[in-house]
XYZ file of N, CA and C in Angstrom:
132
model
N 16.943 45.194 30.883
C 15.694 44.437 30.663
C 14.505 45.357 30.434
N 14.481 46.477 31.140
C 13.373 47.416 30.983
C 13.252 47.907 29.561
N 14.391 48.188 28.952
C 14.361 48.701 27.592
C 13.832 47.640 26.629
N 14.260 46.410 26.828
C 13.775 45.335 25.965
C 12.269 45.147 26.130
N 11.797 45.222 27.361
C 10.365 45.066 27.617
C 9.585 46.186 26.938
N 10.106 47.412 27.031
C 9.416 48.538 26.405
C 9.362 48.351 24.892
N 10.458 47.918 24.310
C 10.500 47.697 22.867
C 9.492 46.625 22.478
N 9.424 45.572 23.281
C 8.482 44.492 22.996
C 7.051 45.020 23.020
N 6.741 45.831 24.023
C 5.393 46.390 24.126
C 5.092 47.284 22.930
N 6.090 48.054 22.485
C 5.885 48.925 21.328
C 5.597 48.087 20.087
N 6.309 46.978 19.944
C 6.077 46.106 18.789
C 4.664 45.545 18.822
N 4.210 45.170 20.023
C 2.857 44.626 20.166
C 1.828 45.686 19.795
N 2.018 46.909 20.289
C 1.070 47.976 19.983
C 1.064 48.262 18.491
N 2.229 48.217 17.866
C 2.313 48.454 16.428
C 1.528 47.389 15.669
N 1.650 46.137 16.136
C 0.935 45.055 15.448
C -0.566 45.200 15.637
N -0.987 45.583 16.849
C -2.417 45.787 17.094
C -2.932 46.918 16.214
N -2.121 47.968 16.028
C -2.527 49.086 15.179
C -2.730 48.599 13.745
N -1.805 47.753 13.272
C -1.926 47.224 11.912
C -3.183 46.379 11.770
N -3.486 45.592 12.805
C -4.701 44.772 12.770
C -5.921 45.667 12.639
N -5.939 46.748 13.415
C -7.072 47.666 13.354
C -7.148 48.358 11.997
N -5.994 48.727 11.445
C -5.977 49.371 10.131
C -6.551 48.427 9.074
N -6.161 47.157 9.127
C -6.665 46.195 8.147
C -8.155 45.988 8.320
N -8.610 45.973 9.566
C -10.038 45.794 9.818
C -10.822 46.975 9.250
N -10.265 48.190 9.387
C -10.929 49.371 8.827
C -11.003 49.260 7.315
N -9.905 48.829 6.711
C -9.870 48.723 5.252
C -10.930 47.747 4.752
N -11.163 46.701 5.511
C -12.161 45.707 5.117
C -13.547 46.100 5.587
N -13.645 47.268 6.230
C -14.925 47.786 6.723
C -15.568 46.824 7.716
N -14.722 46.128 8.486
C -15.242 45.226 9.511
C -15.651 46.014 10.751
N -15.001 47.170 10.919
C -15.341 48.036 12.046
C -15.451 49.460 11.537
N -16.115 50.315 12.298
C -16.253 51.710 11.906
C -14.889 52.390 11.938
N -14.699 53.362 11.073
C -13.399 53.996 10.916
C -12.937 54.711 12.180
N -13.875 55.095 13.047
C -13.487 55.847 14.239
C -13.463 54.969 15.486
N -13.483 53.648 15.285
C -13.481 52.746 16.436
C -12.340 51.745 16.323
N -11.932 51.209 17.472
C -10.905 50.184 17.505
C -11.536 48.857 17.878
N -10.910 47.783 17.436
C -11.373 46.473 17.872
C -11.169 46.355 19.378
N -12.079 45.706 20.070
C -11.973 45.582 21.527
C -10.897 44.581 21.924
N -9.638 44.953 21.680
C -8.538 44.055 21.989
C -8.038 44.291 23.406
N -7.696 43.210 24.076
C -7.148 43.317 25.424
C -5.640 43.113 25.335
N -4.891 44.139 25.654
C -3.439 44.096 25.505
C -2.821 42.940 26.277
N -3.359 42.646 27.461
C -2.747 41.600 28.279
C -2.798 40.240 27.590
N -3.768 40.031 26.721
C -3.850 38.755 26.015
C -2.656 38.582 25.074
N -2.142 39.701 24.555
C -1.034 39.641 23.617
C 0.309 39.727 24.326
N 0.330 40.412 25.471
C 1.581 40.580 26.210
C 1.900 39.317 27.004
N 0.870 38.630 27.486
C 1.084 37.444 28.332
C 1.919 36.387 27.606
């Protein structure tokens, strides 16, 4: 179960990274900043 949980968390982080990359491309946020995302909202 631990391995599955870790994989799930990695997938979530990957998706959050993609969201931030898209936001940068659209210039919605500064290139050196991340959106203020709370991981627990996505993991819950």
